[in-house]
């Protein structure tokens, strides 16, 4: 009787451990995918902002130069 109980406990724990391991591996895979997607989004946003900032700076410099040209005389 004790042997049958022990066998049932071992089988149940083994199945539950296997199920837990499957969910953990799925979570790790999905975390990796999310990290890659997040990294791509961040790099695209940073790439976009870097070009946007470069365009704004020369315009401000040109405006200041034109203002100084007009008021210098």
CSV table of C-alpha atoms in Angstrom, one decimal:
chain,number,residue,atom,x,y,z
A,1,UNK,CA,0.0,0.0,0.0
A,2,UNK,CA,2.8,2.4,0.9
A,3,UNK,CA,4.6,1.5,-2.3
A,4,UNK,CA,1.5,2.3,-4.4
A,5,UNK,CA,1.1,5.6,-2.7
A,6,UNK,CA,4.8,6.5,-3.2
A,7,UNK,CA,4.5,5.5,-6.9
A,8,UNK,CA,1.5,7.7,-7.4
A,9,UNK,CA,3.3,10.7,-5.7
A,10,UNK,CA,6.3,10.2,-7.9
A,11,UNK,CA,4.3,10.0,-11.1
A,12,UNK,CA,2.2,13.1,-10.2
A,13,UNK,CA,5.2,15.1,-9.3
A,14,UNK,CA,7.1,14.0,-12.4
A,15,UNK,CA,4.2,15.1,-14.6
A,16,UNK,CA,3.8,18.4,-12.8
A,17,UNK,CA,7.5,19.1,-13.1
A,18,UNK,CA,7.4,18.3,-16.8
A,19,UNK,CA,4.5,20.7,-17.2
A,20,UNK,CA,6.3,23.4,-15.3
A,21,UNK,CA,9.4,22.9,-17.4
A,22,UNK,CA,7.4,23.2,-20.6
A,23,UNK,CA,5.8,26.5,-19.4
A,24,UNK,CA,9.2,27.8,-18.3
A,25,UNK,CA,10.8,27.0,-21.7
A,26,UNK,CA,7.8,28.6,-23.5
A,27,UNK,CA,8.2,31.7,-21.3
A,28,UNK,CA,11.9,31.9,-22.0
A,29,UNK,CA,11.3,31.7,-25.7
A,30,UNK,CA,8.5,34.3,-25.6
A,31,UNK,CA,10.7,36.6,-23.4
A,32,UNK,CA,13.5,36.3,-26.0
A,33,UNK,CA,11.1,37.2,-28.8
A,34,UNK,CA,9.8,40.1,-26.8
A,35,UNK,CA,13.3,41.3,-26.0
A,36,UNK,CA,14.2,41.2,-29.7
A,37,UNK,CA,11.1,43.0,-30.8
A,38,UNK,CA,11.6,45.6,-28.0
A,39,UNK,CA,15.2,46.1,-29.1
A,40,UNK,CA,14.2,46.6,-32.7
A,41,UNK,CA,11.5,49.1,-31.7
A,42,UNK,CA,14.0,51.0,-29.5
A,43,UNK,CA,16.7,51.1,-32.2
A,44,UNK,CA,14.2,52.2,-34.8
A,45,UNK,CA,12.8,55.0,-32.6
A,46,UNK,CA,16.4,56.1,-31.7
A,47,UNK,CA,17.3,56.0,-35.4
A,48,UNK,CA,14.3,58.1,-36.3
A,49,UNK,CA,14.9,60.6,-33.6
A,50,UNK,CA,18.5,61.0,-34.4
A,51,UNK,CA,17.7,62.1,-38.0
A,52,UNK,CA,14.9,64.3,-36.8
A,53,UNK,CA,17.2,66.1,-34.3
A,54,UNK,CA,19.8,66.6,-37.0
A,55,UNK,CA,17.3,68.3,-39.3
A,56,UNK,CA,16.1,70.7,-36.6
A,57,UNK,CA,19.5,72.0,-35.5
A,58,UNK,CA,20.7,73.4,-38.9
A,59,UNK,CA,17.4,75.3,-39.3
A,60,UNK,CA,17.9,77.1,-36.0
A,61,UNK,CA,21.4,78.0,-36.9
A,62,UNK,CA,20.3,79.4,-40.3
A,63,UNK,CA,17.6,81.4,-38.6
A,64,UNK,CA,20.0,82.9,-36.2
A,65,UNK,CA,22.5,83.7,-38.9
A,66,UNK,CA,19.9,85.4,-41.1
A,67,UNK,CA,18.7,87.4,-38.1
A,68,UNK,CA,22.3,88.5,-37.4
A,69,UNK,CA,22.9,89.4,-41.0
A,70,UNK,CA,19.8,91.6,-41.1
A,71,UNK,CA,20.6,93.4,-37.9
A,72,UNK,CA,24.3,93.8,-38.3
A,73,UNK,CA,24.1,97.0,-40.4
